[in-house]
Coordinates of C-alpha atoms in Angstrom, one line a residue:
X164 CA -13.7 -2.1 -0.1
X165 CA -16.5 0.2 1.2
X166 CA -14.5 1.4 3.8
X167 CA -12.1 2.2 1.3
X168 CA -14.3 4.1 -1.2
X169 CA -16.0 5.9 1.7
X170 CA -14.4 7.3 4.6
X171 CA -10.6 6.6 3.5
X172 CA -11.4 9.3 0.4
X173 CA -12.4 12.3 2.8
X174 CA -9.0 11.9 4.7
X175 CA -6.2 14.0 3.9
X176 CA -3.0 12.6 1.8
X177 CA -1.2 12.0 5.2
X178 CA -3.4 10.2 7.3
X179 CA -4.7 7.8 4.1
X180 CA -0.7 7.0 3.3
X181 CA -0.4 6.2 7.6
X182 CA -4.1 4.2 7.0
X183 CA -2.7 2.1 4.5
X184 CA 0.5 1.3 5.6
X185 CA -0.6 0.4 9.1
X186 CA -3.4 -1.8 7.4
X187 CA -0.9 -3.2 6.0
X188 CA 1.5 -3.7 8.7
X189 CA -1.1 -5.4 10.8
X190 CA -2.4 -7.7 7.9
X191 CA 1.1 -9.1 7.6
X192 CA 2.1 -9.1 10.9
X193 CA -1.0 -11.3 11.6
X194 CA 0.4 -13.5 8.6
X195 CA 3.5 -13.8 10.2
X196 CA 2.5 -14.3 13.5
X197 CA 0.1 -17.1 12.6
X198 CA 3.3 -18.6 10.2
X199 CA 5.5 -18.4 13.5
X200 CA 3.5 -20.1 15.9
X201 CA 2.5 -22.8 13.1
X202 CA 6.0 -23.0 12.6
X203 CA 6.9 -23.4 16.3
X204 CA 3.9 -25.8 16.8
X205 CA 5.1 -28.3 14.6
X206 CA 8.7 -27.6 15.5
X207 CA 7.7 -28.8 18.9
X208 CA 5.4 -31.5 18.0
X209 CA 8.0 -33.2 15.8
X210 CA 10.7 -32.9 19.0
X211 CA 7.6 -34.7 20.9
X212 CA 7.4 -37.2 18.5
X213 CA 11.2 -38.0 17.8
X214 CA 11.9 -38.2 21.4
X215 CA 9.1 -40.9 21.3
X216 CA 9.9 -42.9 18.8
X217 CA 13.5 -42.9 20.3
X218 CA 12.5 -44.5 23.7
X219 CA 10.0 -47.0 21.4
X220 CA 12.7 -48.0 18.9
X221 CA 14.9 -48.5 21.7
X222 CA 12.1 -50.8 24.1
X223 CA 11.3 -52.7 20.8
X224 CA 15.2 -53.7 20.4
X225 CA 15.0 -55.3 23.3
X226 CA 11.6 -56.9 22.9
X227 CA 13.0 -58.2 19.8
X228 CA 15.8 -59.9 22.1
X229 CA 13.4 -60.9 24.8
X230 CA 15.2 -59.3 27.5
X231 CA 12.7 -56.3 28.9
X232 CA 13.3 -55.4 32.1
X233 CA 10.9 -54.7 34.4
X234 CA 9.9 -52.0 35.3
X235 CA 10.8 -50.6 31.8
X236 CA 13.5 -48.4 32.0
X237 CA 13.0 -44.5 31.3
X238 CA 15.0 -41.7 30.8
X239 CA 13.2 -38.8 33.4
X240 CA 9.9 -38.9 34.4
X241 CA 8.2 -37.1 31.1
X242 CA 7.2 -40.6 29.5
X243 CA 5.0 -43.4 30.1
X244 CA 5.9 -46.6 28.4
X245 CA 3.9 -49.9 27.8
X246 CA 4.3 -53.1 26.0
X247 CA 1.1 -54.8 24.8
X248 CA 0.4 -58.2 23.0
X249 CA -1.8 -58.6 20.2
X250 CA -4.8 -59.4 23.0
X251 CA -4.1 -56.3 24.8
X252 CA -2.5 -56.8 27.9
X253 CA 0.5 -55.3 29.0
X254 CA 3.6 -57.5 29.4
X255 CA 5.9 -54.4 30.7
X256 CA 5.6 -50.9 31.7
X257 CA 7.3 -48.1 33.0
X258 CA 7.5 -47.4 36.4
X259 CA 5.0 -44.4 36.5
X260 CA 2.7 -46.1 33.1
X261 CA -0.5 -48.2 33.9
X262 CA -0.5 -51.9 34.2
X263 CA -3.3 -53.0 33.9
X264 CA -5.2 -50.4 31.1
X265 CA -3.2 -49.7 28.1
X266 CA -3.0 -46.6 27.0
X267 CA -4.6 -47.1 23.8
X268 CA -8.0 -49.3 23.3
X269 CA -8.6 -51.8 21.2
X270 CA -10.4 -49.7 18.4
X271 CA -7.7 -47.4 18.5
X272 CA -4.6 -49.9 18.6
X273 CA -3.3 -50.9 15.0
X274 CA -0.5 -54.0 15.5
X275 CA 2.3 -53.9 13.1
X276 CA 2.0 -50.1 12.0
X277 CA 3.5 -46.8 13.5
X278 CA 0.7 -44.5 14.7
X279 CA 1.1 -41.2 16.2
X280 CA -2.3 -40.1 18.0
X281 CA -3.5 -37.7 21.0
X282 CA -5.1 -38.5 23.9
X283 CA -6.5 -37.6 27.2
X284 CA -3.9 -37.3 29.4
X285 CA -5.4 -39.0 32.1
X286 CA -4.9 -42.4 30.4
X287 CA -1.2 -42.2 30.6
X288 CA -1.8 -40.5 34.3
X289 CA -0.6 -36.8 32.6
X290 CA -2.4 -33.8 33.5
X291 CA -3.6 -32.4 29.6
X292 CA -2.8 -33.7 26.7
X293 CA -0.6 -36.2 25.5
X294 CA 1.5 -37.4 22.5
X295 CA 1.3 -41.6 22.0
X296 CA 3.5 -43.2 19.4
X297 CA 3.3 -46.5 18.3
X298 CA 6.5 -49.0 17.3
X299 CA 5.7 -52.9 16.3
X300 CA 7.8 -54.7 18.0
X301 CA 8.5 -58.7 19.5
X302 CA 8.6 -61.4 17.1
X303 CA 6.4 -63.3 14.5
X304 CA 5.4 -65.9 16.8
X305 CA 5.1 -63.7 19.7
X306 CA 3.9 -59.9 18.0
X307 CA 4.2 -57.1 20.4
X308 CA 3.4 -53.0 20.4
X309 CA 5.4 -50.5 22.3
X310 CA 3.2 -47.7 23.3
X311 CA 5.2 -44.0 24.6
X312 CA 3.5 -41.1 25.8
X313 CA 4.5 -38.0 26.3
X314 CA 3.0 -34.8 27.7
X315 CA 1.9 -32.3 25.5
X316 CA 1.3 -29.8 28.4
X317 CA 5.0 -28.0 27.7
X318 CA 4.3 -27.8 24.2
X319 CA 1.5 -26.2 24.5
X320 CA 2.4 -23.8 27.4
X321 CA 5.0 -22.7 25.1
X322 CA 2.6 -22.2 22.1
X323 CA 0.7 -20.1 24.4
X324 CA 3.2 -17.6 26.0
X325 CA 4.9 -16.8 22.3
X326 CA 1.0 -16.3 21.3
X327 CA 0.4 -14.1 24.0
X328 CA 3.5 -11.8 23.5
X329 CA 2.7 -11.8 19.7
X330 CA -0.8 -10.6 20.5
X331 CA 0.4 -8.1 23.1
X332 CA 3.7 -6.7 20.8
X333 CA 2.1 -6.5 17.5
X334 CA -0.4 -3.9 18.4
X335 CA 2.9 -2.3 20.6
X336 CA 5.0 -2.2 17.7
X337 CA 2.2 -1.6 14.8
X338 CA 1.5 2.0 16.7
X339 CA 5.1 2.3 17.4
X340 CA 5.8 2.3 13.6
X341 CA 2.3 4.3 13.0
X342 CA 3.8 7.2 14.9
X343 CA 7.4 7.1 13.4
X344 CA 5.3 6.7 9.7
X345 CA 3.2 9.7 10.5
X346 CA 6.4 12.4 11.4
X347 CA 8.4 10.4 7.8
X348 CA 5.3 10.7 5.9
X349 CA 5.0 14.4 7.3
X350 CA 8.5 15.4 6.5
X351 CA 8.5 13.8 3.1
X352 CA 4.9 16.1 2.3
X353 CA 6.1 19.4 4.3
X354 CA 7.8 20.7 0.7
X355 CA 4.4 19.7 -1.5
X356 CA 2.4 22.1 1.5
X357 CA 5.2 24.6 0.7
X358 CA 4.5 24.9 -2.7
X359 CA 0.5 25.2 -1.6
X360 CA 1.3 28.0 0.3
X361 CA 3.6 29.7 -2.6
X362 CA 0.8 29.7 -5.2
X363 CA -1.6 30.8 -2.9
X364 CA 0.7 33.7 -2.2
X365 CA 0.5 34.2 -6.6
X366 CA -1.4 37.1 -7.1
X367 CA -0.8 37.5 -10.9
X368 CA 0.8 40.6 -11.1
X369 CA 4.1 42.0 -12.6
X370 CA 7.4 40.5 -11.4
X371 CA 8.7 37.4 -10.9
X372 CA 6.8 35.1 -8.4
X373 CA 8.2 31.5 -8.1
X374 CA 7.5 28.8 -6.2
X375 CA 9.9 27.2 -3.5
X376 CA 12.5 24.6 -4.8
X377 CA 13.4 21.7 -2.5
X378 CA 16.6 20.9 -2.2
X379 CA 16.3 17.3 -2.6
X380 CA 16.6 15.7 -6.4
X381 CA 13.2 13.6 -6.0
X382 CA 9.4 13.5 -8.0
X383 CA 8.7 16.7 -5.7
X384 CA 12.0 18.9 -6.7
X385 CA 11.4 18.0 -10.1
X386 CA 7.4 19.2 -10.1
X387 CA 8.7 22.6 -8.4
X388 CA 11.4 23.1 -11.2
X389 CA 8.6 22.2 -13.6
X390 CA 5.6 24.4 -12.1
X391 CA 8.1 27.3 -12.1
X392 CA 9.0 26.9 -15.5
X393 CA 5.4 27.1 -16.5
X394 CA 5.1 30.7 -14.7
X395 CA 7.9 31.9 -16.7
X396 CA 6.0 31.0 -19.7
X397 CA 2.6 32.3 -17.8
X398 CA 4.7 35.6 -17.2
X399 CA 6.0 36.0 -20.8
X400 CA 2.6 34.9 -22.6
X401 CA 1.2 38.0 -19.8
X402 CA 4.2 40.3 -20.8
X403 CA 3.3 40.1 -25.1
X404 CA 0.1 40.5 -24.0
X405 CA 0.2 43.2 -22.1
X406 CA 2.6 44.4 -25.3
X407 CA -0.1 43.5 -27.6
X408 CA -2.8 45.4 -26.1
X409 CA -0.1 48.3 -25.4
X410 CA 0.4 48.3 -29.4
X411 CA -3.1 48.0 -30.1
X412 CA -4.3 51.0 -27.9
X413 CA -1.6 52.9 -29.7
X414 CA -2.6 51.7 -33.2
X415 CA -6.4 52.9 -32.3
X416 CA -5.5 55.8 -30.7
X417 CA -3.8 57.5 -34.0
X418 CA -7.1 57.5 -36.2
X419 CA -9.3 58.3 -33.2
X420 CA -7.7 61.2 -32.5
X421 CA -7.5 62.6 -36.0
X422 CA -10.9 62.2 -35.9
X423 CA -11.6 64.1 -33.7
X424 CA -9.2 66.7 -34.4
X425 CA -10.7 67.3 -38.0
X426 CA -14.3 67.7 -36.0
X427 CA -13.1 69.9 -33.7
X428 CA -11.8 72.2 -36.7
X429 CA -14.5 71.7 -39.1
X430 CA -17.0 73.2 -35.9
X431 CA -14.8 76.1 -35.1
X432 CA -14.7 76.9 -39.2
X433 CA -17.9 76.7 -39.5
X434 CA -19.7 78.0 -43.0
X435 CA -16.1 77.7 -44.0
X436 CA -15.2 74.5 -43.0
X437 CA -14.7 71.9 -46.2
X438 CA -17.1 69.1 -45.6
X439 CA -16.4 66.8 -48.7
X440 CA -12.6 66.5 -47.5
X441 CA -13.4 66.0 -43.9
X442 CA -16.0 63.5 -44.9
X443 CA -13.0 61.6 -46.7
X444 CA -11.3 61.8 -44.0
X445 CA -13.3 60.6 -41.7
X446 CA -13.9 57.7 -43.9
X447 CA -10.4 57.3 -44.4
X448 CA -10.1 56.9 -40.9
X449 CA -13.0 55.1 -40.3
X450 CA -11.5 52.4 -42.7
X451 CA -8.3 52.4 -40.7
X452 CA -10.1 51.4 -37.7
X453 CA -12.3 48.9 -39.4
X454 CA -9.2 47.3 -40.8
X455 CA -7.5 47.2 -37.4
X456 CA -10.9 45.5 -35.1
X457 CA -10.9 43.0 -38.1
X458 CA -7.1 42.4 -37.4
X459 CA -7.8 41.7 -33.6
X460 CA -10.8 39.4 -34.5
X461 CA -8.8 37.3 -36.6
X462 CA -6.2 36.9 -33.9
X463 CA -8.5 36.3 -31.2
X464 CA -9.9 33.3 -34.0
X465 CA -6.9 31.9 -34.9
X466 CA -5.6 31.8 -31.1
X467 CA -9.3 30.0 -30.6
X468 CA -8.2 27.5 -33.1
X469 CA -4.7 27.1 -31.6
X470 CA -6.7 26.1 -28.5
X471 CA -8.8 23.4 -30.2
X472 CA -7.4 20.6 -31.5
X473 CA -8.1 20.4 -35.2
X474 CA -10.4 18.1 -37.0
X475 CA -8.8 14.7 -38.4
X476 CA -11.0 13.9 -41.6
X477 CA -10.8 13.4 -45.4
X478 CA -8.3 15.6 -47.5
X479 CA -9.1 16.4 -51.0
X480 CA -5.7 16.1 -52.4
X481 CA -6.5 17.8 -56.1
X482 CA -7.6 20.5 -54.3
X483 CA -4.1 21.2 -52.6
X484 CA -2.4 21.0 -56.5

């Protein structure tokens, strides 16, 4: 989470979308990769085991019917095979299994139950490990255990090579993907730099300046049609102001310039000139302006207040009657 709150922040858009979503292609990748070799682990293990249990099953039938032959008879040479009594010596065997050490020792050996247990495979003469099943077998007078082993060394050979192409084709594939995710996630962000680069080319002055419009009908089309819409508003707010102040230049102008008017006869008159009335006009004037600065400070206040939101509180209703 540090790594997220620190470096991932001062990345652009882009590269954090491609850091995420190869983090999270590799996390489940490596979840799926563990789940398939689990999978094909027990997949084989259980194949082990039933082939096993076949071959025992099938000896203890004819232990049951006291007719083993010997050697005991096995189908290829993957399996050892031995038939112990309750003391521990073998009374058959395969042609490849022990004779005289079973396979399993004394502590280990549990007559009259099925038992599924690995071992060194030198025990069974196996190179690596091995798979031995147990199947009661003979009779109640005479109790006997069939004991099958089977090499483990295939199973595990197998587990390795599908681990080792994992390990090797993840990473391959993971950038593979990275790459194609960083020209998708590229195209999909070229319109949002497009629109960067049309407001930076705003400048604010008269005409119509609009930003570029995808043509696709996603989130990004929408926010251009949007942001464009606010200019038009931006530009019409800017065009009644631009009227206002127009109007209001024109307003002050009028009483300004009788003002001066009326000065510039009362100082070429002279002696003559009638200062009571130009006084009242001036003053006249003077009012007019007065009038018109209070006008623009209440609009400037009430367009303050517009801005604000207003103040929820207690209303005095027999004041409003």
């Amino acid at each position: 989470m540090s790594w997220v709150r620190g470096p991932l922040p001062r990345l652009g858009l882009r590269a954090r979308l491609l850091a995420l979503g190869v983090l999270g292609l590799a996390v489940g990748f490596a979840f799926g990769g563990t789940l398939l070799v689990g999978a094909l682990g027990w997949t084989l293990q259980r194949s082990v085991d039933e082939e096993a249990l076949r071959t025992a099953d099938a000896v203890a039938l004819l232990t049951a019917e006291d007719a083993l032959p010997d050697p005991l008879p096995v189908a290829g040479g993957q399996l050892r095979v031995q038939v112990v009594d309750v003391q521990g010596r073998i009374r058959a065997a395969s042609i490849d299994a022990d004779r005289l050490v079973p396979m399993l020792g004394p502590d280990e050996l549990r007559p009259g139950q099925r038992q599924r247990l690995v071992v060194d495979g030198r025990r069974a003469g196996m190179p690596g490990p091995v798979r031995v099943v147990t199947v009661p077998a003979g009779t109640p007078q005479e109790p006997r255990t069939v004991l099958v082993a089977k090499s483990l060394t295939d199973v595990r050979h197998s587990l390795r090579v599908v681990r080792n192409l994992l390990l090797v084709g993840f990473p391959l594939l993971v950038a593979g993907l990275g790459v194609v995710a960083w020209r998708v996630v590229g195209a999909t962000l070229r319109p949002v730099e497009q629109l960067r680069s049309g407001a930076a080319e705003i400048t604010g002055r008269a005409g119509a300046e609009r930003l570029p419009v995808p043509a696709g009908q996603d989130e990004i089309h929408r926010l251009a049609v949007t942001l464009n819409d606010m200019l038009d508003r931006l530009a019409a707010s800017r065009d009644r102001q631009r009227a206002f102040v127009a109007d209001a230049a024109h307003e002050l102008r009028s009483p300004l310039t009788n003002m001066r008017t009326e000065l510039e006869v009362a100082r070429r008159l002279g002696d003559d000139t009638d200062w009571p009335a130009v006084a009242d006009d001036l003053l006249a004037d003077t009012e007019r302006l007065s009038r018109l600065v209070d006008d623009l400070l209440l609009l400037a206040r009430l367009d303050e207040q517009d801005a604000r939101p207003a103040p929820v509180g207690p209303v005095e209703l027999g004041e409003l009657a």
